[in-house]
Tab-separated table of C-alpha atoms in Angstrom:
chain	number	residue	atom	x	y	z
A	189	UNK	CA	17.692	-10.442	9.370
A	190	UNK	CA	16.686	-6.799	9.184
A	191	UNK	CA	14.660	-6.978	5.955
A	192	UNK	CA	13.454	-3.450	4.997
A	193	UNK	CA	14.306	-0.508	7.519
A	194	UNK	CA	12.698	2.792	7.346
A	195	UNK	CA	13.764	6.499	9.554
A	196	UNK	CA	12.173	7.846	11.145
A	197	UNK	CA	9.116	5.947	12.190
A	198	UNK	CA	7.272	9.375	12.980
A	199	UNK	CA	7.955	13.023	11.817
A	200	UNK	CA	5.844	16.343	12.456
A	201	UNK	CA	6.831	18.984	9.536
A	202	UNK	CA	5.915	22.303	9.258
A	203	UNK	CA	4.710	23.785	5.872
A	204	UNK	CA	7.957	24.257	3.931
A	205	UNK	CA	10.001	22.211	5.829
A	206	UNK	CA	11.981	19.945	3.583
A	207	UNK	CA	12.736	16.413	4.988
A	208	UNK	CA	14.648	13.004	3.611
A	209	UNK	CA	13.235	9.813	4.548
A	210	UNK	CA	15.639	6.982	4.405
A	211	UNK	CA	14.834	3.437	3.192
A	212	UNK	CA	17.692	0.633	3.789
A	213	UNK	CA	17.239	-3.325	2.581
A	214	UNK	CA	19.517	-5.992	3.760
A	215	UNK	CA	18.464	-8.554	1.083
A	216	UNK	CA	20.558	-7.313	-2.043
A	217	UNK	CA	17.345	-6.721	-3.755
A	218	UNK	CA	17.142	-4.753	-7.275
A	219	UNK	CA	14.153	-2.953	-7.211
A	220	UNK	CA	13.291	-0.553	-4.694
A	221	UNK	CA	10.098	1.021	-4.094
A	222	UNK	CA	8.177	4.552	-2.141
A	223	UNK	CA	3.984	4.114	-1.390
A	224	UNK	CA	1.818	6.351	0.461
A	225	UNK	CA	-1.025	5.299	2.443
A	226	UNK	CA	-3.628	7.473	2.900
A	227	UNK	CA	-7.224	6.183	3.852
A	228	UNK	CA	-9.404	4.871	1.253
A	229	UNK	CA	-6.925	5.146	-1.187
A	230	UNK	CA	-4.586	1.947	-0.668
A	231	UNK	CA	-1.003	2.349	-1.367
A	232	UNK	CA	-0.111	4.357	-3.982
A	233	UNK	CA	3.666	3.982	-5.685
A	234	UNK	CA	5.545	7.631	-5.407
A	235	UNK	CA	8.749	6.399	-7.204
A	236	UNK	CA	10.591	3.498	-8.043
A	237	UNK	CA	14.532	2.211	-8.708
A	238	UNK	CA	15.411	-0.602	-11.056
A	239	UNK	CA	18.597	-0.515	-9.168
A	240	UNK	CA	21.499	1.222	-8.239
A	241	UNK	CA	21.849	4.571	-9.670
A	242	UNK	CA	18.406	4.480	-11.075
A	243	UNK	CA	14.820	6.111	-10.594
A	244	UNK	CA	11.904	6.579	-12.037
A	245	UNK	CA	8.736	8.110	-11.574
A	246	UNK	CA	4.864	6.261	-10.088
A	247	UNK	CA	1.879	6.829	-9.968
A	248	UNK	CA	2.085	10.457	-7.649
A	249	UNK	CA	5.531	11.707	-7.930
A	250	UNK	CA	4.657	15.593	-7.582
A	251	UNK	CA	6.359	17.305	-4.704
A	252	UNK	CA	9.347	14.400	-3.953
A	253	UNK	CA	12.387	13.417	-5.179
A	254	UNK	CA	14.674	10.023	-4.626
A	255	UNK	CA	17.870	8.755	-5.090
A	256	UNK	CA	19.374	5.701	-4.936
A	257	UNK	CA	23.149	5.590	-4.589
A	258	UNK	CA	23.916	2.773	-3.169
A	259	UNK	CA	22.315	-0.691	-3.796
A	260	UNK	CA	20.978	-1.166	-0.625
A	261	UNK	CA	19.430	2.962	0.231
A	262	UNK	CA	16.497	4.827	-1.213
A	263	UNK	CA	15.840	7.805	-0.148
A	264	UNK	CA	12.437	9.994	-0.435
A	265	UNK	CA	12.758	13.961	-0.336
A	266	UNK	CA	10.188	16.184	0.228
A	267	UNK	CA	12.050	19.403	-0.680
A	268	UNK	CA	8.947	21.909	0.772
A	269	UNK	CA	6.395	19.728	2.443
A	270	UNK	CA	2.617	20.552	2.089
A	271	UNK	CA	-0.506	19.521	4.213
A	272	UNK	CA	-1.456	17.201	1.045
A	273	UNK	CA	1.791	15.379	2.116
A	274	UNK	CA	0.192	14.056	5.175
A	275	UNK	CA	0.499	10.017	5.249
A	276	UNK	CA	1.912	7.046	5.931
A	277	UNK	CA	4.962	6.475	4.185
A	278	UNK	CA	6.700	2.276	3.196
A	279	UNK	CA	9.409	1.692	1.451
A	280	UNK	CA	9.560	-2.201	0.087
A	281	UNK	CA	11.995	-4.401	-2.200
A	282	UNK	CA	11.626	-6.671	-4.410
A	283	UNK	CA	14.130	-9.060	-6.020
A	284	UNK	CA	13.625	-8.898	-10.152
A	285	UNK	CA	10.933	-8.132	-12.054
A	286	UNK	CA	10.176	-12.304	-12.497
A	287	UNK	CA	9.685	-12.624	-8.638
A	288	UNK	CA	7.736	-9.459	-7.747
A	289	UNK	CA	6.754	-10.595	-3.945
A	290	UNK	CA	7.600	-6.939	-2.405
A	291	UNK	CA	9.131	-6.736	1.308
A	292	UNK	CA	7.572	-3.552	2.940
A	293	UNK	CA	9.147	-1.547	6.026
A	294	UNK	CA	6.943	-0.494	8.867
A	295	UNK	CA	6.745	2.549	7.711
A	296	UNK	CA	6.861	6.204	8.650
A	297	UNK	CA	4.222	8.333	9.833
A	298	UNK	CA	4.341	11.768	8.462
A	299	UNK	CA	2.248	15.176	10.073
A	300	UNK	CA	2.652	18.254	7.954
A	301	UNK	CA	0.816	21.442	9.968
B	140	UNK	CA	-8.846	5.037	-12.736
B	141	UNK	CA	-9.008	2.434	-10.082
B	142	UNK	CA	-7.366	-0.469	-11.803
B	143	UNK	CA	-7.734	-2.991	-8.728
B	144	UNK	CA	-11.001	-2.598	-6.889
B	145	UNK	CA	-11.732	-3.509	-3.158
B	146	UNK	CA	-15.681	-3.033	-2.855
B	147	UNK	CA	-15.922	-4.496	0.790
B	148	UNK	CA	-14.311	-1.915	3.069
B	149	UNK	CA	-15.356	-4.133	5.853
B	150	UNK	CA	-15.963	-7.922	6.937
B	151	UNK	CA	-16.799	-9.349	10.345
B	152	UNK	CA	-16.672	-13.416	10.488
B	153	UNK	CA	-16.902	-15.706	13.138
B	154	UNK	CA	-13.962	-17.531	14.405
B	155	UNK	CA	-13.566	-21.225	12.675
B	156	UNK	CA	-16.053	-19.883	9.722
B	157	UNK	CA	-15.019	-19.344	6.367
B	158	UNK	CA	-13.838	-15.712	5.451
B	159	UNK	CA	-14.147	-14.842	1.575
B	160	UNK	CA	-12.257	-11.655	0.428
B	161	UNK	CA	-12.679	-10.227	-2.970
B	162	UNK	CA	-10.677	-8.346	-5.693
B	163	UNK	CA	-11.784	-7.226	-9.271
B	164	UNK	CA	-9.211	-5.284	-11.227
B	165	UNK	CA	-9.823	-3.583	-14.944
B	166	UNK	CA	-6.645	-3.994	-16.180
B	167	UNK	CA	-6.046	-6.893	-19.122
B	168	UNK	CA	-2.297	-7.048	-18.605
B	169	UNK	CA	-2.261	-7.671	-14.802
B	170	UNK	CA	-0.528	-11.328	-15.179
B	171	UNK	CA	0.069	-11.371	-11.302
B	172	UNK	CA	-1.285	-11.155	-8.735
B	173	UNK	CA	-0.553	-10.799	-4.276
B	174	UNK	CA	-2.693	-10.611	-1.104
B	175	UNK	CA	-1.408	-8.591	1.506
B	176	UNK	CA	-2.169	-8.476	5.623
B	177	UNK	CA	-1.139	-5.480	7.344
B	178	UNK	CA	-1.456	-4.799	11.191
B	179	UNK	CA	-1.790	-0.982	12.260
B	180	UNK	CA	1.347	0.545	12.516
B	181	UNK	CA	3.088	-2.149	11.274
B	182	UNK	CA	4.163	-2.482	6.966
B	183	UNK	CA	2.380	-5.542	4.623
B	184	UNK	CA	3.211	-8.582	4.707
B	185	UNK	CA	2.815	-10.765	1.826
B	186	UNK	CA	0.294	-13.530	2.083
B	187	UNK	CA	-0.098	-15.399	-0.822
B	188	UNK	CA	0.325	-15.095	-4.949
B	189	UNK	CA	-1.149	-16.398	-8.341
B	190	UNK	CA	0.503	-16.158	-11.488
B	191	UNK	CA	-2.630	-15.912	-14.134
B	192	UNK	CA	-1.954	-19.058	-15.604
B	193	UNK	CA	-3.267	-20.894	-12.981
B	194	UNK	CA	-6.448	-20.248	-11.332
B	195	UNK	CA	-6.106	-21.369	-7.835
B	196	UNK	CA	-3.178	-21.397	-4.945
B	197	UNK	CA	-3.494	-22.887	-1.597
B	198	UNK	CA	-1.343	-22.725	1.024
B	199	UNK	CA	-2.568	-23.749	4.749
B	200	UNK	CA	-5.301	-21.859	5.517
B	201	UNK	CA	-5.452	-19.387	2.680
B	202	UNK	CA	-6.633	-20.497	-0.665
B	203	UNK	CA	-6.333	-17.435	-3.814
B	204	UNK	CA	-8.858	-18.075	-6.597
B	205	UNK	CA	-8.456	-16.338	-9.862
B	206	UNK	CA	-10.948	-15.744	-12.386
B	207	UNK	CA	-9.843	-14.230	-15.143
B	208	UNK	CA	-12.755	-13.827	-17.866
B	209	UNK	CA	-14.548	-11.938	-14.861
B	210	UNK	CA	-11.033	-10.204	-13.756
B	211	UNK	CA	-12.113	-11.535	-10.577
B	212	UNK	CA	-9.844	-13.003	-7.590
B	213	UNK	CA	-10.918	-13.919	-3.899
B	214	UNK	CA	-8.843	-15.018	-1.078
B	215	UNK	CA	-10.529	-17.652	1.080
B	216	UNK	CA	-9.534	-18.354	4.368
B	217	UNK	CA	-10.583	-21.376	6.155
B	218	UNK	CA	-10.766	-21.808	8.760
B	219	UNK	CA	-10.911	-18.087	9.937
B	220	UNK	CA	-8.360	-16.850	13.495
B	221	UNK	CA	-8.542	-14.403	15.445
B	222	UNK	CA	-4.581	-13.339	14.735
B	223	UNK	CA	-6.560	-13.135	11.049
B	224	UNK	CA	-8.021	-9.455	11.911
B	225	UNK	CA	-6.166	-7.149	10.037
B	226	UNK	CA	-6.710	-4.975	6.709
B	227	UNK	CA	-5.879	-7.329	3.471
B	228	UNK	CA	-4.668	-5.761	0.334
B	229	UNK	CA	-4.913	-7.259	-2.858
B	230	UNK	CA	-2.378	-6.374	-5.387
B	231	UNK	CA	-1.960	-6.684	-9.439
B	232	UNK	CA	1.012	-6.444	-10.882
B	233	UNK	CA	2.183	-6.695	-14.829
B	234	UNK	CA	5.633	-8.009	-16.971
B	235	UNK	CA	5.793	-4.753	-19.196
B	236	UNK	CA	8.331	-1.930	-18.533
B	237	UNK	CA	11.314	-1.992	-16.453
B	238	UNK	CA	9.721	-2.539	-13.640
B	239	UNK	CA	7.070	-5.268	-11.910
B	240	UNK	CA	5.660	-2.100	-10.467
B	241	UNK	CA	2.211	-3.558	-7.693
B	242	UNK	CA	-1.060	-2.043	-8.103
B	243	UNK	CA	-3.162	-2.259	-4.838
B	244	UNK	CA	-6.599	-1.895	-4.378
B	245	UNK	CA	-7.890	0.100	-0.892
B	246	UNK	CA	-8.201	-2.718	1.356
B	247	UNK	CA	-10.422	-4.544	3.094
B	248	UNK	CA	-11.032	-4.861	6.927
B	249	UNK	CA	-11.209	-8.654	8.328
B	250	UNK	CA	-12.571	-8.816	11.688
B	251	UNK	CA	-12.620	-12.559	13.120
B	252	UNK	CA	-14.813	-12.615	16.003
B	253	UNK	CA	-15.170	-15.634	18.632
């Protein structure tokens, strides 16, 4: 059982490099999520899905987009990276919004120079 | 606005002694509420939850106390591992919207010593 699978696990970017960053679940969950990690600051939610077809934006949305086509993908866009974009990226699911335990991936490391 | 508040960046306990983590969060409609452990280079894992109509959940080791007239929850873990070094998040999280979106506060640093 997979769980929540993130590509890449590391990425070095180049100021105005654009990038997707793909988030897969195996456990037909609804909600989908996008955090950054940077230190000191926790996890902070990017964007969300409510499910398929769906997004909507978190708490620091500026500078990426998402989709979420299928059930099971979410992808994260950074259409012209920036230094500021410099984290740790984790993608988690969650089944409804009754049972809000999140499953995180093991995230990917992102270097924008 | 930090809604969930870590204070302790760092805590060093003894192995076998009790470890006490601690959460405040300023938000009156958090109604939920996780701990999370997280290993470098590896995602959070969930730990342990407490809906706020109760005011304590045990399981094993770990023990989540909620307090809500001082918007106040600890995680106590007893008796304390070495495997239990790692960075613990707490998280609040609220029924309203479309979504059971998680706050998280910044973390705090558990090192178990022997």
């Amino acid at each position: 059982n997979a769980g929540v699978t993130q590509t890449p696990k590391f990425r070095v970017l180049k100021t105005g490099q654009s990038m997707t960053l793909l988030c897969a679940q195996d456990m037909n969950h609804e909600y989908m999520y996008w955090y950054r990690q940077d230190p000191g600051m926790g996890l902070r939610l990017i964007h969300y899905s409510v499910g398929e077809g769906t997004t909507a934006k978190g708490e620091v949305p500026d500078g990426y987009n998402v989709s979420r086509l299928k059930k099971q993908n979410f992808l994260l866009g950074l259409e012209s990276a920036a230094p500021s974009q410099t984290s740790v990226y984790f993608c988690a699911s969650s089944i409804d919004r009754v049972r809000r335990q999140a499953f995180f991936g093991q995230g990917t490391r992102l270097t924008v120079v | 606005d930090q809604q969930v508040k870590q204070n302790s960046p760092s805590l060093s306990v003894q192995e076998g002694r009790i470890s006490i983590l601690n959460c405040d969060y300023t938000n009156s409609m958090f109604d939920y509420f996780l701990w999370y452990k997280k290993y470098p280079a590896e995602g959070p894992t969930f730990l342990i939850s407490i809906s706020s109509i109760k005011d304590k959940n045990e399981d094993g080791r770990f023990t989540v106390f909620l307090n809500k007239s001082a918007k106040h929850l600890s995680l106590h873990i007893v008796p304390s591992q070495p495997g239990d070094s790692a960075v613990y998040f707490c998280a609040a999280s609220s029924n309203t919207g479309t979504a059971s979106k998680l706050t998280f506060g910044t973390g705090t640093r558990l090192q178990v010593t022997l």
